[in-house]
PDB file of C-alpha atoms in Angstrom:
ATOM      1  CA  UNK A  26     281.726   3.767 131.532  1.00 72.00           C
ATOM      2  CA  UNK A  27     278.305   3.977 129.124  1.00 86.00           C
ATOM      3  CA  UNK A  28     275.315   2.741 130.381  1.00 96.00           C
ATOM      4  CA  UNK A  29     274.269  -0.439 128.575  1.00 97.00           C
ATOM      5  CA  UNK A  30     270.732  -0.476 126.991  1.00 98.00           C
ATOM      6  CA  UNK A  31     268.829  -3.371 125.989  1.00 97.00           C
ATOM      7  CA  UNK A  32     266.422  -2.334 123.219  1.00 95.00           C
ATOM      8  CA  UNK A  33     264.929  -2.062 119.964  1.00 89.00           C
ATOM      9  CA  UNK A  34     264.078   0.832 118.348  1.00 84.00           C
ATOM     10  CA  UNK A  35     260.386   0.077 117.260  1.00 84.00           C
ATOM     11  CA  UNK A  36     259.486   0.119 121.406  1.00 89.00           C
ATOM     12  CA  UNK A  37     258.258   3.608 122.418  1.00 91.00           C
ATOM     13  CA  UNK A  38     259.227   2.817 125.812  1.00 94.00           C
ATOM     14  CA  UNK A  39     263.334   2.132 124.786  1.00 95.00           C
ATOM     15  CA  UNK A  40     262.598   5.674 122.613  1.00 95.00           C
ATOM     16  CA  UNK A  41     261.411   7.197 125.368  1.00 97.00           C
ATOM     17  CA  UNK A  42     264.683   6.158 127.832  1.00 98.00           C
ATOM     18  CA  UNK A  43     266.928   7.146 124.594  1.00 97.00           C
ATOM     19  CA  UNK A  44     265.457  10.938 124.820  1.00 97.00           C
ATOM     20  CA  UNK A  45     265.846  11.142 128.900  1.00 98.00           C
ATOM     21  CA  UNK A  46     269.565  10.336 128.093  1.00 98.00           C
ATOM     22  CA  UNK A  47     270.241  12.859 125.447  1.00 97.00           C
ATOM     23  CA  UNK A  48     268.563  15.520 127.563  1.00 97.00           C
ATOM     24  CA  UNK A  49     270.927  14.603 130.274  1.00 97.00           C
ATOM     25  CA  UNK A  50     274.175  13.903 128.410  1.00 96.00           C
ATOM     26  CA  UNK A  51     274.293  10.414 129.627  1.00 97.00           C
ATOM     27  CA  UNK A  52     275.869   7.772 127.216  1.00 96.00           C
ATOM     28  CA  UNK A  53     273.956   4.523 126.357  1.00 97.00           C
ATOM     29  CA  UNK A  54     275.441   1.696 124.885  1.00 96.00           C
ATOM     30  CA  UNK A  55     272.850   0.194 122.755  1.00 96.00           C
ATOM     31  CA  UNK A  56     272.237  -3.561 122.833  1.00 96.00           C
ATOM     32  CA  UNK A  57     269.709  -4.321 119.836  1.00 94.00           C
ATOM     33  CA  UNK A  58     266.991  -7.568 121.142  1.00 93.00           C
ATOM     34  CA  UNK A  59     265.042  -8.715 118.341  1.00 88.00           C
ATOM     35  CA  UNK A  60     261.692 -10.032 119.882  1.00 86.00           C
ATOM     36  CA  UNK A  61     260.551 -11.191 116.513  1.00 82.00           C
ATOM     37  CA  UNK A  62     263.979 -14.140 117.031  1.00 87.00           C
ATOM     38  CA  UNK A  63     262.276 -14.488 120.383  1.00 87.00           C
ATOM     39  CA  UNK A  64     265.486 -12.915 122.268  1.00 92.00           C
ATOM     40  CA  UNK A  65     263.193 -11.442 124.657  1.00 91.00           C
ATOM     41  CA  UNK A  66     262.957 -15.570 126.198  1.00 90.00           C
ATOM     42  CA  UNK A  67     266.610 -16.380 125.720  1.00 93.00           C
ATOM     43  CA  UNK A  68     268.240 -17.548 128.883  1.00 94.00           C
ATOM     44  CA  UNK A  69     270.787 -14.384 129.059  1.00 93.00           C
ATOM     45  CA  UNK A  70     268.622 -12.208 128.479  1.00 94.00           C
ATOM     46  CA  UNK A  71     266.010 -13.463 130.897  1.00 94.00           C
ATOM     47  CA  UNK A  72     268.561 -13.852 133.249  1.00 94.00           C
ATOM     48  CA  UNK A  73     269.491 -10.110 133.069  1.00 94.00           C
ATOM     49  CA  UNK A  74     265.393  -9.428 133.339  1.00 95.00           C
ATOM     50  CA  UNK A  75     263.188 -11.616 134.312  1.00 95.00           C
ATOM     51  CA  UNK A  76     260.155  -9.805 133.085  1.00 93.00           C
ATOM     52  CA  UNK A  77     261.653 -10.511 129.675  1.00 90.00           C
ATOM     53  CA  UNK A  78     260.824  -7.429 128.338  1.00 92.00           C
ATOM     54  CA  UNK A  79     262.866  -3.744 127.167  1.00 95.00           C
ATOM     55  CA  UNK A  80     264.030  -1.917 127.916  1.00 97.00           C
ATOM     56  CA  UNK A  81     266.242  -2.919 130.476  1.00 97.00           C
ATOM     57  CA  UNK A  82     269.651  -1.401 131.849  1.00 98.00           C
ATOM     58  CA  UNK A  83     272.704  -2.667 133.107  1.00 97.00           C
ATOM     59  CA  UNK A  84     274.432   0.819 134.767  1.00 97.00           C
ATOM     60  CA  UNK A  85     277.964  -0.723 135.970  1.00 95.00           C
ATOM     61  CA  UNK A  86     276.464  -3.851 137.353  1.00 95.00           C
ATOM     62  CA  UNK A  87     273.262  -2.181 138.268  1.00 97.00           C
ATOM     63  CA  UNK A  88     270.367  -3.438 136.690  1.00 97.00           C
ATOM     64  CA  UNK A  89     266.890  -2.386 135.710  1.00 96.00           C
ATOM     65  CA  UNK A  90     264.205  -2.613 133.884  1.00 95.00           C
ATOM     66  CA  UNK A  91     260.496  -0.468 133.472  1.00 96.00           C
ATOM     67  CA  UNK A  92     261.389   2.225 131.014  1.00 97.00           C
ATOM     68  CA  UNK A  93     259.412   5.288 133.703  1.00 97.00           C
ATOM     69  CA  UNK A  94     261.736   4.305 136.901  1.00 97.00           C
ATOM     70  CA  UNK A  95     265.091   3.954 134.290  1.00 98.00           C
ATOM     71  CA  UNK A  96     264.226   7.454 133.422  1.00 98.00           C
ATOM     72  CA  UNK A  97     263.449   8.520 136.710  1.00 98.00           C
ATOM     73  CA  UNK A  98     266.937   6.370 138.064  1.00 98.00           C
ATOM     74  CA  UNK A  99     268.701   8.236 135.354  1.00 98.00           C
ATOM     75  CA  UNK A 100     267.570  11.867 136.337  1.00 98.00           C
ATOM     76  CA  UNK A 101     268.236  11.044 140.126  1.00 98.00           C
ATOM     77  CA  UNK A 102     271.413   9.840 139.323  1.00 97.00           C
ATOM     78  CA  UNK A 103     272.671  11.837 136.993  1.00 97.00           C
ATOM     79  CA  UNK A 104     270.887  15.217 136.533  1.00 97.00           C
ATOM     80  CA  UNK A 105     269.615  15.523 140.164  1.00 96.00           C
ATOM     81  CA  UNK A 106     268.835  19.556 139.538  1.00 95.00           C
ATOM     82  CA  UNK A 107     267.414  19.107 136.191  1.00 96.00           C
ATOM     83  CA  UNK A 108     263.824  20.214 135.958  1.00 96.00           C
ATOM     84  CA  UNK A 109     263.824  17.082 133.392  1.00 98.00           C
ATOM     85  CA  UNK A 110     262.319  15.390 137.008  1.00 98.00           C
ATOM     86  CA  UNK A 111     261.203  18.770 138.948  1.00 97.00           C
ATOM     87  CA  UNK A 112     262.310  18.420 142.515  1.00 95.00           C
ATOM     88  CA  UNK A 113     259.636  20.069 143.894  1.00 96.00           C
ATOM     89  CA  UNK A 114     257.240  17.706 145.650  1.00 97.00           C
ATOM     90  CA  UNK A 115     254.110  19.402 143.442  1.00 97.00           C
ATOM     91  CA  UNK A 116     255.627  19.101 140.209  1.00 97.00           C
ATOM     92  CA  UNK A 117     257.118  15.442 140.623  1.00 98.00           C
ATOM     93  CA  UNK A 118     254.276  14.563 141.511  1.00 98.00           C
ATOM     94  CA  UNK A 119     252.173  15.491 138.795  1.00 98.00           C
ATOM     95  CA  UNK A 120     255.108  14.263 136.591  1.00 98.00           C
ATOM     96  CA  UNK A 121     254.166  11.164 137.921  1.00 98.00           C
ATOM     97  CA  UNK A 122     250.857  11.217 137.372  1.00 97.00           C
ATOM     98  CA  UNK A 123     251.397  11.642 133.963  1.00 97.00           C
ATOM     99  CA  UNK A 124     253.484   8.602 133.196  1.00 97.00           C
ATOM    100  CA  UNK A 125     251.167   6.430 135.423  1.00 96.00           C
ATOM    101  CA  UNK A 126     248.351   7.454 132.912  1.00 94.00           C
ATOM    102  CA  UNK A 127     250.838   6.795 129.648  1.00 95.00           C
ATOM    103  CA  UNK A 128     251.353   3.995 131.088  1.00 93.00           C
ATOM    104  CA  UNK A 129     247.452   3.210 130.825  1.00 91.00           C
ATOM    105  CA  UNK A 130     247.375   4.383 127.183  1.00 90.00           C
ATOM    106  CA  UNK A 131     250.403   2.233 126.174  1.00 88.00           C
ATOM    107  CA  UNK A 132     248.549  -0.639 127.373  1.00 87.00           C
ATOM    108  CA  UNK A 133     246.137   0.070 126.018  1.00 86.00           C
ATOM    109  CA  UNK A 134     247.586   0.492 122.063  1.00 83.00           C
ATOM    110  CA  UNK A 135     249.546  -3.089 122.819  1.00 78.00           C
ATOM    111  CA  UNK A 136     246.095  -4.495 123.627  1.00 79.00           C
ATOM    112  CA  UNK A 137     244.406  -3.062 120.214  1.00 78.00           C
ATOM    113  CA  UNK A 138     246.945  -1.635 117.673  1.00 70.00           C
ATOM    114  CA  UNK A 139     249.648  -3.597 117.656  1.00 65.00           C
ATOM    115  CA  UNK A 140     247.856  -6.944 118.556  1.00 65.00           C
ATOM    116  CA  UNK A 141     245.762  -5.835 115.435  1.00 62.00           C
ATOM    117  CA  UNK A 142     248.800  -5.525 113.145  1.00 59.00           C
ATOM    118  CA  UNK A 143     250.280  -8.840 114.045  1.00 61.00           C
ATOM    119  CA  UNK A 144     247.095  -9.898 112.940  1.00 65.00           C
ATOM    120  CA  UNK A 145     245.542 -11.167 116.243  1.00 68.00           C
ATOM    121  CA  UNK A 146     241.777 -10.918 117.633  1.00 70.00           C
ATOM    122  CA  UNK A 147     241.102  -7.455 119.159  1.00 74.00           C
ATOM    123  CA  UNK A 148     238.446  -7.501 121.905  1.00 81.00           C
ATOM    124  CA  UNK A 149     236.400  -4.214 120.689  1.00 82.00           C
ATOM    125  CA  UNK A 150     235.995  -3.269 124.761  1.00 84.00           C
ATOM    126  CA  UNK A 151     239.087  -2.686 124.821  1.00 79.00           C
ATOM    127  CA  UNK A 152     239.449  -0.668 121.370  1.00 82.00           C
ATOM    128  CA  UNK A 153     236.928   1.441 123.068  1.00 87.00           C
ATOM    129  CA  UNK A 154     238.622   1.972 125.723  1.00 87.00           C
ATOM    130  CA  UNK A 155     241.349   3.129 123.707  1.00 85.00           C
ATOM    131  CA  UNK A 156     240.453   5.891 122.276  1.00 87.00           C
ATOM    132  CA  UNK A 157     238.364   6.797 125.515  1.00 91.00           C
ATOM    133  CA  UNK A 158     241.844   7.493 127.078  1.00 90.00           C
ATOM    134  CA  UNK A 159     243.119   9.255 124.159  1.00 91.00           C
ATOM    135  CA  UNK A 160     239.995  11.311 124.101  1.00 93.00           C
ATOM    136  CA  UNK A 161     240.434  11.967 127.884  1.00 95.00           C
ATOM    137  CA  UNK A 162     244.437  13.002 127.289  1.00 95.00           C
ATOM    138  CA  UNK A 163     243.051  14.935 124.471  1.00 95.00           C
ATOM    139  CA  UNK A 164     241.288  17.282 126.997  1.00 97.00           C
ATOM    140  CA  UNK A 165     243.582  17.364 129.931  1.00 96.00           C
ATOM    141  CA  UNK A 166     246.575  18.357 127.865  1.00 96.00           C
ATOM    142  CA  UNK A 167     244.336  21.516 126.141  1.00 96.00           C
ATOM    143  CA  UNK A 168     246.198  24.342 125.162  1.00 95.00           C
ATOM    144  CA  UNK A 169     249.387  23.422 126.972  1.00 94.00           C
ATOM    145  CA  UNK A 170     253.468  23.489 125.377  1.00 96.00           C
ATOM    146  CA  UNK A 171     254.419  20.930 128.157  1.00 98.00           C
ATOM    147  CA  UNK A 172     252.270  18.285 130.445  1.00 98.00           C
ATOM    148  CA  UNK A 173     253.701  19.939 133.453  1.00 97.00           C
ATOM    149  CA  UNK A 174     254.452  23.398 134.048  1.00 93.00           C
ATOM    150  CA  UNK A 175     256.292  25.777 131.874  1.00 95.00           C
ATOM    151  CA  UNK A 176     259.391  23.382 130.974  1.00 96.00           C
ATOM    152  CA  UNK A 177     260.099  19.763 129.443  1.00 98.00           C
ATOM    153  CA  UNK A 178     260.185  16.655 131.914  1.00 98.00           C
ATOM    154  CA  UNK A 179     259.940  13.265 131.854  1.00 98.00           C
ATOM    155  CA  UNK A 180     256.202  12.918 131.148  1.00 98.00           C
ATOM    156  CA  UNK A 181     256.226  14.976 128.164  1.00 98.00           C
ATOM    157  CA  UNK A 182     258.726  12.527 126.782  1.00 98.00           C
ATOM    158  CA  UNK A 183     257.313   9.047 127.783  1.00 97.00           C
ATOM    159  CA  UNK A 184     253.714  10.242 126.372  1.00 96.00           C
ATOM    160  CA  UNK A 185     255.131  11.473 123.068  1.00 96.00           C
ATOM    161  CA  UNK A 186     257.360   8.153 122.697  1.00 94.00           C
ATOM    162  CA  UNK A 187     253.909   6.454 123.335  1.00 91.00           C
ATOM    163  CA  UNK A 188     252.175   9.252 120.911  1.00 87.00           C
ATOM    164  CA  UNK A 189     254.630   8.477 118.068  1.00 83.00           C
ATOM    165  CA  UNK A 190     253.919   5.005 118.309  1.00 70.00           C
ATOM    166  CA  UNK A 191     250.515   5.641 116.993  1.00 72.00           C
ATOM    167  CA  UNK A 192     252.324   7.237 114.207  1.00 67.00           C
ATOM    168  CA  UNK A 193     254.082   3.959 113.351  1.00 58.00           C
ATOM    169  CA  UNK A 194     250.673   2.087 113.100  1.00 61.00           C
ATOM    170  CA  UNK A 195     249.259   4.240 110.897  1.00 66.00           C
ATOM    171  CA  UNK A 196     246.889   6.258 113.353  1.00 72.00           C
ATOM    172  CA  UNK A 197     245.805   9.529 112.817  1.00 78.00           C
ATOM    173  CA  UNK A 198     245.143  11.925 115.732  1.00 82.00           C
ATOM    174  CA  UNK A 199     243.710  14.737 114.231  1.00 85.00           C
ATOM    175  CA  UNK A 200     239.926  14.267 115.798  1.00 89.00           C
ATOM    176  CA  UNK A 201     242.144  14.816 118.866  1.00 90.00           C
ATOM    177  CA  UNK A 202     243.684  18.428 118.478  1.00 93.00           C
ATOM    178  CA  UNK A 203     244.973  18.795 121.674  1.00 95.00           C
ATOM    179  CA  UNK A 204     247.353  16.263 121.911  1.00 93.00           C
ATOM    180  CA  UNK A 205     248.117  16.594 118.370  1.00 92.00           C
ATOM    181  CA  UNK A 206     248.722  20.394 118.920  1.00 94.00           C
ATOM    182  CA  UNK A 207     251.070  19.165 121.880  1.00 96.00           C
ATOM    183  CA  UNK A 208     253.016  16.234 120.177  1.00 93.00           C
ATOM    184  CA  UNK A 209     253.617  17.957 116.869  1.00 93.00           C
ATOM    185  CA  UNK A 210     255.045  20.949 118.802  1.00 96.00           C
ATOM    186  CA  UNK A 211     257.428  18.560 120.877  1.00 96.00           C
ATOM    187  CA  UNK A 212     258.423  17.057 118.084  1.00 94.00           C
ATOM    188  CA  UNK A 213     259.846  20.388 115.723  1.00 95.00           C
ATOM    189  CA  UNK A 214     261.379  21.784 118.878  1.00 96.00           C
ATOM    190  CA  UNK A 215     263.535  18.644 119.982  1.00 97.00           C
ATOM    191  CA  UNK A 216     266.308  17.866 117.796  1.00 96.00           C
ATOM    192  CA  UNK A 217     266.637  14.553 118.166  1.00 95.00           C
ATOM    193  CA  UNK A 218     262.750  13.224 117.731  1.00 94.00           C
ATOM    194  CA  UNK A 219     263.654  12.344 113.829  1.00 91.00           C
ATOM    195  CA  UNK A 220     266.312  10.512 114.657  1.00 91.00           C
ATOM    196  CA  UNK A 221     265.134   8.497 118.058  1.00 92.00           C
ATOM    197  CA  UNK A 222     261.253   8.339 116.862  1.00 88.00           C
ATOM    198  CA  UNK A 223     260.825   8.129 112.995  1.00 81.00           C
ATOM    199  CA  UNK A 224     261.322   4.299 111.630  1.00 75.00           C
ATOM    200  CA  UNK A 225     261.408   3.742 108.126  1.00 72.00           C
ATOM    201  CA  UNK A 226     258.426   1.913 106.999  1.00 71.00           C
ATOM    202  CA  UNK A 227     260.402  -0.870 105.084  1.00 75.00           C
ATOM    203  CA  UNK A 228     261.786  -1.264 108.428  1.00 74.00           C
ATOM    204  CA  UNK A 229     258.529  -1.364 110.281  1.00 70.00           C
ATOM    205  CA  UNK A 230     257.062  -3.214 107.776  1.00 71.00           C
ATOM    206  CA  UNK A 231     259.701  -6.264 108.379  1.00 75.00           C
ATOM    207  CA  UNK A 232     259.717  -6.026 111.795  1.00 73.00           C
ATOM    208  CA  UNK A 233     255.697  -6.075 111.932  1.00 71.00           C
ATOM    209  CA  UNK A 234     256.081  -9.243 109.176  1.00 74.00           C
ATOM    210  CA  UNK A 235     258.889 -10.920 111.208  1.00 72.00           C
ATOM    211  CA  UNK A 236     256.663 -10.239 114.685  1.00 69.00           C
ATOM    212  CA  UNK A 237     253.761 -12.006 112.518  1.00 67.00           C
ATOM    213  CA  UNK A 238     255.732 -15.033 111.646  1.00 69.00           C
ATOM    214  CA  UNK A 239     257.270 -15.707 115.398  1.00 63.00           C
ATOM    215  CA  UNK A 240     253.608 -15.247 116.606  1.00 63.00           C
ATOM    216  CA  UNK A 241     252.490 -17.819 114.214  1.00 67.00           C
ATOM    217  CA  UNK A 242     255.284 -19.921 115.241  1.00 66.00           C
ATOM    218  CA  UNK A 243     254.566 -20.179 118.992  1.00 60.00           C
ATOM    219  CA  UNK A 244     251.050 -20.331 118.509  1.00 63.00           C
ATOM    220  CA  UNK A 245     251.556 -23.421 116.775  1.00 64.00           C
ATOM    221  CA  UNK A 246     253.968 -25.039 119.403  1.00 61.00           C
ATOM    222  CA  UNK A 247     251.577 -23.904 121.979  1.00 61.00           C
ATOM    223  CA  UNK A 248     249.164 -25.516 120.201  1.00 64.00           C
ATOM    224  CA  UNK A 249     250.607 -29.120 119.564  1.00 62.00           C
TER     225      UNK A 249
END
């Protein structure tokens, strides 16, 4: 029986789940949330997760939600001996280090990018900080194919869901070699990046305009 997977595609975090699955050969049943209809508060789905926010899973009754521990669930579960989530202690652990700090940088490009591009104020500490931590990936990835070891895992793929995101909004890496270097290789070698990670910019584009307009909204119900 699939896995369902509450998502939409414009979320690096639901990309990043989508590639874990493919790598593993698990089926996901997509279930498409639009945020901009503010599905993200409807009772069901709230009900299903609390935090109100994708993606979330529902694996035959068992349900989760933070996109790193669904794709460290999923390689547990499924792919125990893939090196997709290294066993050994060393490696997993610096797996995890890695998608502690990508967490860290996608907070970051909420906090600045896309608040920017739904056209809300942007407090310019934290736009420094920003790019500080992109700077700072920028050197720790270096010369390196993969984030850990010789082989792909779970890090490389949450950091380049969260790298293509920049993509989306229009940012260009180049000042930052490294992880350009690193992201462009990932994404010629794996042949499914076009199709999980590129969004067509009419589509952005609406979904950006539609996340503007439900902003609006609730600011001005908040408001009265």
């Amino acid at each position: 029986m699939p896995i369902d997977i509450y998502m939409f595609k414009v979320s690096p975090p639901c990309r990043a789940v989508l590639m874990t699955a493919l790598e593993i050969n698990v089926k996901l049943n997509e279930k498409l949330i639009d945020p901009s209809k503010g599905e993200l508060l409807s009772p069901d789905f709230v009900k299903l997760n609390p935090t109100h926010a994708v993606p979330a899973i529902d694996d035959n009754g068992f349900v989760m939600w933070e996109s790193r521990a669904i794709m460290q669930f999923l390689c547990n579960k499924y792919a125990p001996d893939s090196t997709l989530y290294p066993k050994d202690a060393k490696l997993r652990a610096q797996v995890d280090m890695w998608l502690n700090m990508d967490i860290s940088l996608y907070i970051k490009i909420r906090q600045t990018l896309v608040t920017g591009y739904y056209g809300m104020p942007v407090k310019p500490e934290d736009e420094k900080q920003l790019w500080a931590n992109i700077k700072l990936i920028d050197q720790l990835i270096g010369n390196r194919q993969y984030l850990v070891g010789d082989r792909l895992t779970i890090a490389d793929l949450s950091l380049l869901a969260t790298s293509a995101g920049t993509t989306l909004l229009d940012q260009d890496l180049t000042e930052y070699p490294h992880f350009k270097q690193w992201s462009d290789g990932l994404a010629q070698s794996l042949p499914y990046y076009q199709e999980i990670n590129i969004v067509a910019p009419e589509v952005r584009q609406q979904f950006i305009n539609n996340m503007k307009a439900y902003m609006s909204k609730m600011k001005e119900m908040m408001n009265k």
